[in-house]
PDB file of C-alpha atoms in Angstrom:
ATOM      1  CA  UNK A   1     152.490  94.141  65.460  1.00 48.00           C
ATOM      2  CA  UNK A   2     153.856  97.790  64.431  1.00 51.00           C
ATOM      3  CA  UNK A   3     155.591  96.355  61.267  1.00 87.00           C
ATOM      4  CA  UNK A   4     158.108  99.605  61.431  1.00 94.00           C
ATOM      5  CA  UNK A   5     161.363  97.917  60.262  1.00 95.00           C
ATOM      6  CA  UNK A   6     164.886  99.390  60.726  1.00 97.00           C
ATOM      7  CA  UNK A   7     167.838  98.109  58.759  1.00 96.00           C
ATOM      8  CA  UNK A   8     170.896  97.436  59.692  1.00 97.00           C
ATOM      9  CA  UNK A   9     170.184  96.347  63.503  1.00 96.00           C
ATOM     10  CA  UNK A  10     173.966  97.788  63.466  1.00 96.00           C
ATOM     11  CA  UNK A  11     176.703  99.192  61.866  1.00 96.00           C
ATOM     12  CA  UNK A  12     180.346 100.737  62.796  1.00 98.00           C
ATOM     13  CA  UNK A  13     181.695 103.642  61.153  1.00 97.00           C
ATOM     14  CA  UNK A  14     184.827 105.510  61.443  1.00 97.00           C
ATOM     15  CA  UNK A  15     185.175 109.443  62.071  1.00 97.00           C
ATOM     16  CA  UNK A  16     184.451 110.977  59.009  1.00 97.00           C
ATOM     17  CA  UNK A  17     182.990 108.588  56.915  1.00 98.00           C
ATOM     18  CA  UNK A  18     179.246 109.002  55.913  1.00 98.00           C
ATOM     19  CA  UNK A  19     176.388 106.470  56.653  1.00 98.00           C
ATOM     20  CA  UNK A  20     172.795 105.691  55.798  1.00 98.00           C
ATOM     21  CA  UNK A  21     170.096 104.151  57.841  1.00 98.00           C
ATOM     22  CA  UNK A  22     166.788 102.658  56.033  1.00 98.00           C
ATOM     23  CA  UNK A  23     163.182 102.340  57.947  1.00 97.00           C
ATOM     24  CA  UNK A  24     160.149 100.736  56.734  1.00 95.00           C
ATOM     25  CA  UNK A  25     156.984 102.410  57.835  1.00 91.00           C
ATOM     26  CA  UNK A  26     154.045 100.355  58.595  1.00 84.00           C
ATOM     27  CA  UNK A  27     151.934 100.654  55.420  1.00 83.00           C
ATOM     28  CA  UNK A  28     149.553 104.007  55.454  1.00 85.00           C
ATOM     29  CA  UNK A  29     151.390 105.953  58.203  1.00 88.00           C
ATOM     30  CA  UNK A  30     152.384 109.078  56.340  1.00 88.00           C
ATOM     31  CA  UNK A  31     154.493 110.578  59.182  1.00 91.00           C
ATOM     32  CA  UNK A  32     157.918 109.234  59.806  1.00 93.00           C
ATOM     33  CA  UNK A  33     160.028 110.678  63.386  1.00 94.00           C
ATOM     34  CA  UNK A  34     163.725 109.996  63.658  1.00 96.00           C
ATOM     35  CA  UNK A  35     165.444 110.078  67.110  1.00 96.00           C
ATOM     36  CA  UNK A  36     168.647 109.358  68.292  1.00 97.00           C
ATOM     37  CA  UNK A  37     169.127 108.077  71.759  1.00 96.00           C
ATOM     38  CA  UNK A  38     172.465 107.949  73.242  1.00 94.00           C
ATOM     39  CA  UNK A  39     173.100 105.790  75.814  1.00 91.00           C
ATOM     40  CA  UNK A  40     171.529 106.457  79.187  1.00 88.00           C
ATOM     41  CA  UNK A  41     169.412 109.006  77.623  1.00 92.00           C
ATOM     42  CA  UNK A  42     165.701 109.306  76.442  1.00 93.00           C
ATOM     43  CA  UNK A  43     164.861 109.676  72.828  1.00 95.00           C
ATOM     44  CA  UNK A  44     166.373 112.507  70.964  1.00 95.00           C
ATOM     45  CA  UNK A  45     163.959 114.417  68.069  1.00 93.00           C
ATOM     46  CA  UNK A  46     166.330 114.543  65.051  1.00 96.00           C
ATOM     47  CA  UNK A  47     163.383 115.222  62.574  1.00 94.00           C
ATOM     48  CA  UNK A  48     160.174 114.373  61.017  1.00 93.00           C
ATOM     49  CA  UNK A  49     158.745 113.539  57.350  1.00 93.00           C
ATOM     50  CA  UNK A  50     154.956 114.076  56.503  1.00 91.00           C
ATOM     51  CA  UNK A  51     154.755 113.022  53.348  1.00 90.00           C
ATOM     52  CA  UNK A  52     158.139 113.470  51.946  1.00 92.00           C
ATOM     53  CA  UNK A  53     158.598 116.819  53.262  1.00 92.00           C
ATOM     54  CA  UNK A  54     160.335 117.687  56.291  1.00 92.00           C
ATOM     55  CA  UNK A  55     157.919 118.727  58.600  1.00 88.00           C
ATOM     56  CA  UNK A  56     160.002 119.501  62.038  1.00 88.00           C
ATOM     57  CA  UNK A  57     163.446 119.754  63.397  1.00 92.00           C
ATOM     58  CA  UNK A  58     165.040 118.843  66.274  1.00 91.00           C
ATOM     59  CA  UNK A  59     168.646 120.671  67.777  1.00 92.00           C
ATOM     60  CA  UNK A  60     170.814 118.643  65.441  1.00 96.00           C
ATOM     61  CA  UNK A  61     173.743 119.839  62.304  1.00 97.00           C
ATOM     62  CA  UNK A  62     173.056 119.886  58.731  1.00 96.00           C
ATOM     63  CA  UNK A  63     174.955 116.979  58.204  1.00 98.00           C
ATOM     64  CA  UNK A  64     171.782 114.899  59.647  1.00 98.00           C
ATOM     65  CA  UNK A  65     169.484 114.779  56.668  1.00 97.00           C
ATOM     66  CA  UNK A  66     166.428 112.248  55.630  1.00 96.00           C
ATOM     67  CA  UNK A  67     164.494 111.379  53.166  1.00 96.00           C
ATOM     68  CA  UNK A  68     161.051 109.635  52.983  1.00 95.00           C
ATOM     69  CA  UNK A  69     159.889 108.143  49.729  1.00 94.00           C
ATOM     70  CA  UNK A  70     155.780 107.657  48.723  1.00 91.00           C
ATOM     71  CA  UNK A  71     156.073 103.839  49.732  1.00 88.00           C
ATOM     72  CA  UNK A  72     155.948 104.387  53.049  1.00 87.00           C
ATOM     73  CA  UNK A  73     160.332 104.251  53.861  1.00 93.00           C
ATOM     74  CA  UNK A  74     162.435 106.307  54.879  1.00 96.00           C
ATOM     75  CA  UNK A  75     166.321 106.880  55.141  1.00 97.00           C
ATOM     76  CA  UNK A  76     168.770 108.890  57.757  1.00 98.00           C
ATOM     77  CA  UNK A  77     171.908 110.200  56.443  1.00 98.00           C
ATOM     78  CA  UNK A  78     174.659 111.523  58.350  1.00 98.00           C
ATOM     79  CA  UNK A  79     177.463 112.696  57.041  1.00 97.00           C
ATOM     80  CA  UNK A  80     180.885 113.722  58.211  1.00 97.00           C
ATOM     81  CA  UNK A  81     180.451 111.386  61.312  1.00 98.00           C
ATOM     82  CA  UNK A  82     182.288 112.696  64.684  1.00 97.00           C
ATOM     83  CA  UNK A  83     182.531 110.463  68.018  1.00 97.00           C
ATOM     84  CA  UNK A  84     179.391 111.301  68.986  1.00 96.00           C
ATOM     85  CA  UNK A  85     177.730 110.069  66.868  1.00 98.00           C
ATOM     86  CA  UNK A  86     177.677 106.455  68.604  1.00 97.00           C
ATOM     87  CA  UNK A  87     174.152 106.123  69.740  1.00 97.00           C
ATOM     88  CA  UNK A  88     170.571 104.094  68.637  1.00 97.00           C
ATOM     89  CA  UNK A  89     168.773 105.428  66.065  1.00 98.00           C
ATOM     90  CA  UNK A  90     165.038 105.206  66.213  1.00 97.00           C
ATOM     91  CA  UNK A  91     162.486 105.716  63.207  1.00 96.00           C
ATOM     92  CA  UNK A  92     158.963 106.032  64.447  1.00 94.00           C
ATOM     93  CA  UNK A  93     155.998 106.022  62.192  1.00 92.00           C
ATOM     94  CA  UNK A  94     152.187 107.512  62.784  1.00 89.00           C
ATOM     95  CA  UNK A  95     149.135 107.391  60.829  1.00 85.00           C
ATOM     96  CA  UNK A  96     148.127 110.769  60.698  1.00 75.00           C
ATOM     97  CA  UNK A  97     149.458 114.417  60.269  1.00 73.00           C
ATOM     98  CA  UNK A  98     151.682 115.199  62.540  1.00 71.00           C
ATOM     99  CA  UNK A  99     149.147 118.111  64.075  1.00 66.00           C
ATOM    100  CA  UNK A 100     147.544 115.551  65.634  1.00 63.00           C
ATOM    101  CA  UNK A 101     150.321 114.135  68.099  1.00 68.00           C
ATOM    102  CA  UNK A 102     149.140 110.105  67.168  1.00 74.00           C
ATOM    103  CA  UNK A 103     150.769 107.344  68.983  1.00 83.00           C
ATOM    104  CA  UNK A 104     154.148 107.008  67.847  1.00 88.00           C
ATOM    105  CA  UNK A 105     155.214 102.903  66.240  1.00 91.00           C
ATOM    106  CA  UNK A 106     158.793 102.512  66.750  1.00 94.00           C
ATOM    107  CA  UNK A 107     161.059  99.930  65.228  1.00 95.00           C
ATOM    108  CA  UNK A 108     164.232  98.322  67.234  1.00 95.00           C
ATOM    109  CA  UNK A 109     166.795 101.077  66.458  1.00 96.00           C
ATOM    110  CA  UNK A 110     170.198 100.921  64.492  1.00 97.00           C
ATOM    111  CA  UNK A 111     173.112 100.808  67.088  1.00 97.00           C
ATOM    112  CA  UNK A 112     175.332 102.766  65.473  1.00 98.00           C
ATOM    113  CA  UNK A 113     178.992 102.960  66.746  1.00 97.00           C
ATOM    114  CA  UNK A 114     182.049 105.494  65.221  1.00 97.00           C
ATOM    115  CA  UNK A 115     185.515 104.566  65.935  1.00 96.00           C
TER     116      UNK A 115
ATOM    117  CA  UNK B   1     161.552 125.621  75.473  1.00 79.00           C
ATOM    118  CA  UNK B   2     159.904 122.126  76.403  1.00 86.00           C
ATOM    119  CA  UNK B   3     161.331 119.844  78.783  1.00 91.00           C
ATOM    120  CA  UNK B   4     160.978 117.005  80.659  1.00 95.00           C
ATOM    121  CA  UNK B   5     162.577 115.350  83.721  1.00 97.00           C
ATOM    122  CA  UNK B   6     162.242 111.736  85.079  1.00 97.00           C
ATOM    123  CA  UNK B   7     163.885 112.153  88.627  1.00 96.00           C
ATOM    124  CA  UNK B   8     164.990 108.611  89.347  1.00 96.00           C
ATOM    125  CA  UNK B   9     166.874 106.480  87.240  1.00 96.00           C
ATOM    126  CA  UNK B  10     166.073 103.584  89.036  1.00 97.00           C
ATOM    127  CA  UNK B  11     163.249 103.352  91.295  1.00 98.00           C
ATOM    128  CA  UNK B  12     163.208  98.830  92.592  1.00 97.00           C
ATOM    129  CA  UNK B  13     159.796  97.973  94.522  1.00 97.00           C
ATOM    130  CA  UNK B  14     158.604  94.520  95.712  1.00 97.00           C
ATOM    131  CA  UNK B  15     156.104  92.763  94.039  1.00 97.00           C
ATOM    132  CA  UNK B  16     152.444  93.755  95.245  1.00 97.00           C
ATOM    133  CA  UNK B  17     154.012  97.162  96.491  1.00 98.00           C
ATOM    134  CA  UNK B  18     152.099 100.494  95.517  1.00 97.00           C
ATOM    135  CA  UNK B  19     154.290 101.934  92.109  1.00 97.00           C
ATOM    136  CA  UNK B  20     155.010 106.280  91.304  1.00 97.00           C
ATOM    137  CA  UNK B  21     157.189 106.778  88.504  1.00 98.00           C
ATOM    138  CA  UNK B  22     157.612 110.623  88.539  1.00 98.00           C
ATOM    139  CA  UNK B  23     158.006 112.955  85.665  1.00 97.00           C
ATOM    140  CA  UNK B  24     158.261 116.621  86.041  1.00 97.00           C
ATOM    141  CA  UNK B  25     157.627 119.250  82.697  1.00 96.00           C
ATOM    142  CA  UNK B  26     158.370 122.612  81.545  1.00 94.00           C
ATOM    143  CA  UNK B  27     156.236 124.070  78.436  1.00 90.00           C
ATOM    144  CA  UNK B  28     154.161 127.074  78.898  1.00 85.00           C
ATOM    145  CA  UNK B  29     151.402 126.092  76.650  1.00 84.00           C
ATOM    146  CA  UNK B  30     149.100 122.975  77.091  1.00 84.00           C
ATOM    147  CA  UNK B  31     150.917 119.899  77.111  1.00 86.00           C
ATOM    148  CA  UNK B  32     149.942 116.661  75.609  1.00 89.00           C
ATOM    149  CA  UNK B  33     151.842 114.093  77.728  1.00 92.00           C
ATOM    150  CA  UNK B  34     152.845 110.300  77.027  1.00 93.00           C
ATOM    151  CA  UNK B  35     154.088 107.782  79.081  1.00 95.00           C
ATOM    152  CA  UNK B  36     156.192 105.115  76.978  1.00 95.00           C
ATOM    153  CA  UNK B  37     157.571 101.558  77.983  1.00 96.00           C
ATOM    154  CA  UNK B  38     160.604  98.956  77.185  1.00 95.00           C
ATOM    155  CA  UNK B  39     160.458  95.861  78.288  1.00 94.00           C
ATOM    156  CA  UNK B  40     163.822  93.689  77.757  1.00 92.00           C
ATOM    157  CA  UNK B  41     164.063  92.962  74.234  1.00 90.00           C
ATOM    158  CA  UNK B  42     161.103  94.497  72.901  1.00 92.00           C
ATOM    159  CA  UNK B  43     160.565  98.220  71.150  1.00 93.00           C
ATOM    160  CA  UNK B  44     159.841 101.406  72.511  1.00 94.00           C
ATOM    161  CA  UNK B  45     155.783 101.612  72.869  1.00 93.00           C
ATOM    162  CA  UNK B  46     153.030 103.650  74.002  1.00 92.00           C
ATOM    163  CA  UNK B  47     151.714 103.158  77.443  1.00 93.00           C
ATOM    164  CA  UNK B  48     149.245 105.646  78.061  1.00 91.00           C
ATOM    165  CA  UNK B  49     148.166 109.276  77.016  1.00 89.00           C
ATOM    166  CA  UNK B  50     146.496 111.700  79.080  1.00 85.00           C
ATOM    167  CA  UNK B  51     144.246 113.241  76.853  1.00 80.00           C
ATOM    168  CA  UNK B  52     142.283 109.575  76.651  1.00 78.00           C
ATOM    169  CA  UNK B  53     142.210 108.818  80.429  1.00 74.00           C
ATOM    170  CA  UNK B  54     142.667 105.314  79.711  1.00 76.00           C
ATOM    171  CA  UNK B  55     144.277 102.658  82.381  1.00 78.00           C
ATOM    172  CA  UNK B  56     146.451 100.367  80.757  1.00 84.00           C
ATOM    173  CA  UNK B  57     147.739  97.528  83.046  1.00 91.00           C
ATOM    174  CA  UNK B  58     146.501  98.775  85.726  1.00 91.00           C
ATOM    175  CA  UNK B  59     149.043 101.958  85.614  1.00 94.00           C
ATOM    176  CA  UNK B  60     147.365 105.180  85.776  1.00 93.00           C
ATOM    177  CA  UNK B  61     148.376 108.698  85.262  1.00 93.00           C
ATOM    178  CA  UNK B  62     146.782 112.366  86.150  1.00 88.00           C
ATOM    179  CA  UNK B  63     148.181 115.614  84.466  1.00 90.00           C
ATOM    180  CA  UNK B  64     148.427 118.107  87.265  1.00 91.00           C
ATOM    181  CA  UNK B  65     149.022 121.467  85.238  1.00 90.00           C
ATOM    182  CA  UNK B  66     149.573 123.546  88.877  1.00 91.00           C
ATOM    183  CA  UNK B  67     152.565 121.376  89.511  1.00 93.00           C
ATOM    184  CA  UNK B  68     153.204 120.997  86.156  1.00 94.00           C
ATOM    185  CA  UNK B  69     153.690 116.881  86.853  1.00 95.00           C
ATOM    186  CA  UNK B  70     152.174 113.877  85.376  1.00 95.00           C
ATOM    187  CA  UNK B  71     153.189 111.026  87.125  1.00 97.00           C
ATOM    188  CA  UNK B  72     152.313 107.460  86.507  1.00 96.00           C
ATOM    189  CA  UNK B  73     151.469 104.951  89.183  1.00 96.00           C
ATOM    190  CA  UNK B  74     149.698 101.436  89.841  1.00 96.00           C
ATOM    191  CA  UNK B  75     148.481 100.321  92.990  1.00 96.00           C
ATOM    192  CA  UNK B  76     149.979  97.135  93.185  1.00 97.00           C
ATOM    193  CA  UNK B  77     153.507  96.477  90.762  1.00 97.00           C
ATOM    194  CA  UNK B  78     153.942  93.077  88.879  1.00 97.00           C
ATOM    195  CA  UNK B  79     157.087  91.643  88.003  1.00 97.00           C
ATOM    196  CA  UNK B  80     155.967  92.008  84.112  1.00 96.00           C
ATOM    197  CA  UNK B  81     155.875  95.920  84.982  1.00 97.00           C
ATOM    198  CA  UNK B  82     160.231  95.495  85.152  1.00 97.00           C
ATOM    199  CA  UNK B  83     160.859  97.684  82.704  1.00 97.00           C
ATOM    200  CA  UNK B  84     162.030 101.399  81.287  1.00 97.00           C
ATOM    201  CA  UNK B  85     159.848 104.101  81.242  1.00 98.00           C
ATOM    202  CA  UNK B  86     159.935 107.176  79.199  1.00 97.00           C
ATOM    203  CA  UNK B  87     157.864 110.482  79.997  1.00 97.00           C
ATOM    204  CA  UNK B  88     157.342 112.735  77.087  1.00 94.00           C
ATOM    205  CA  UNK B  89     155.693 115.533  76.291  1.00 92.00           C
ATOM    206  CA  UNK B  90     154.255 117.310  72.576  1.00 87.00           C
ATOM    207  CA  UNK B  91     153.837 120.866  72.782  1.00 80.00           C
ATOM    208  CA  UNK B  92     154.305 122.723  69.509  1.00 74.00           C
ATOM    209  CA  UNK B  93     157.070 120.368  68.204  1.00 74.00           C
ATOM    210  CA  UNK B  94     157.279 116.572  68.270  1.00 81.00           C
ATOM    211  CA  UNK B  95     157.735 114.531  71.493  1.00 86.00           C
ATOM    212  CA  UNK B  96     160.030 115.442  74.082  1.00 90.00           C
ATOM    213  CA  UNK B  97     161.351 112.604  75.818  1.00 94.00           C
ATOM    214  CA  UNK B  98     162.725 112.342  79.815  1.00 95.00           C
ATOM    215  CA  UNK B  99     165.954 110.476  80.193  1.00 95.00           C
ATOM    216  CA  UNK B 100     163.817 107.803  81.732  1.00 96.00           C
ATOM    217  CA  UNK B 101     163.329 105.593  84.602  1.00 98.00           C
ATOM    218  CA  UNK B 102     164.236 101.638  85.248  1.00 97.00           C
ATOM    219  CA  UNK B 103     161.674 100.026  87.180  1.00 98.00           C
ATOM    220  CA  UNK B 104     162.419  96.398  88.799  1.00 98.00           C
ATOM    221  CA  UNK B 105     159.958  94.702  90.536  1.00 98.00           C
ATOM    222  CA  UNK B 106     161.043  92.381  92.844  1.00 96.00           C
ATOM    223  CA  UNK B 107     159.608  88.932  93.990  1.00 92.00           C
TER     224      UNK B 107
END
């Protein structure tokens, strides 16, 4: 039903190397959240995308960046991975502007894991 | 700063039993809260909001601004209600999420 796509469902990485993660909003949502939940933990705000700009920031390094692209997907880099790292990565889409605090459509995460 | 705490990781009730997931927040402005919900092998989704005093499932949930809380309950817990449940809160950034709470029903 929310048609927000994540790909891969999971990936391993070593310490240091660099990775990207892709999510497919559902079609029209112009607002695309990234968290990162480690395990045990609730959602973590990484950032947000209104329209290919980055509209918010969560508590996290440079070396998290994103992208969002005008038909409607997205993409999480990280670079310079540490330990750490290891967790789910959520992308979330909404329909509106972010202002407005609409219900958030998540996809199924990418378990990422860093050796 | 916003925050938000879910007390209990766990909370396990039997079937039929009266349900209160609690969920405790910080933010000095006013809050737009969110309950959220996992059931096994499906995605994170919205449960309820309190600005739209809806009851979904039968689950229920009052923003009390004096004790800064917004706890969710139901009268009478399911086994489908076996899930994770997330409290979060939007202030002046994007949601804040609690580290959640495990519900189990049991039979």
């Amino acid at each position: 039903e929310t048609g927000v796509t994540q790909s891969p469902t999971h990936l391993i990485k070593t310490r240091g190397q660099q990775v990207t993660l892709r999510c497919s909003s559902q079609s029209g949502h112009n607002t695309v959240s990234w968290y990162q939940q480690a395990l045990g933990q609730g959602p973590q705000f990484i950032f947000q995308y209104y329209r290919e700009e980055e509209n918010g920031r969560g508590n996290f390094p440079p070396r998290f960046s994103g992208l969002q692209f005008p038909n409607y997907s997205s993409e999480l880099n990280v670079n310079a991975l540490e330990l750490d790292d290891s967790a789910l990565y959520l992308c979330a889409s909404s329909l509106g502007q972010p202002s407005l605090n609409e219900k958030l459509f998540f996809g199924s995460g990418t378990q990422l894991s860093v050796l | 700063a916003q925050r938000v705490t879910q007390p209990e990781k766990l909370l396990s009730v039997f079937k039929g039993a009266p349900v209160e997931l609690k969920c405790n927040y910080s933010y000095s402005g006013s809050p737009e809260l969110f309950w959220y919900v996992q059931y096994s092998r499906q995605r994170l989704q919205l449960l309820l909001r309190h600005i739209s005093r809806e009851s979904i499932k039968g689950f229920t949930a009052d923003l009390n601004k004096g004790e800064t809380s917004f706890h969710l309950k139901k009268p009478f817990a399911q086994e489908e209600d076996s899930a994770m449940y997330y409290c979060a809160l939007s202030g002046n950034t994007p949601l804040v999420f609690g580290k959640g709470t495990r519900l189990s029903v049991i039979a």
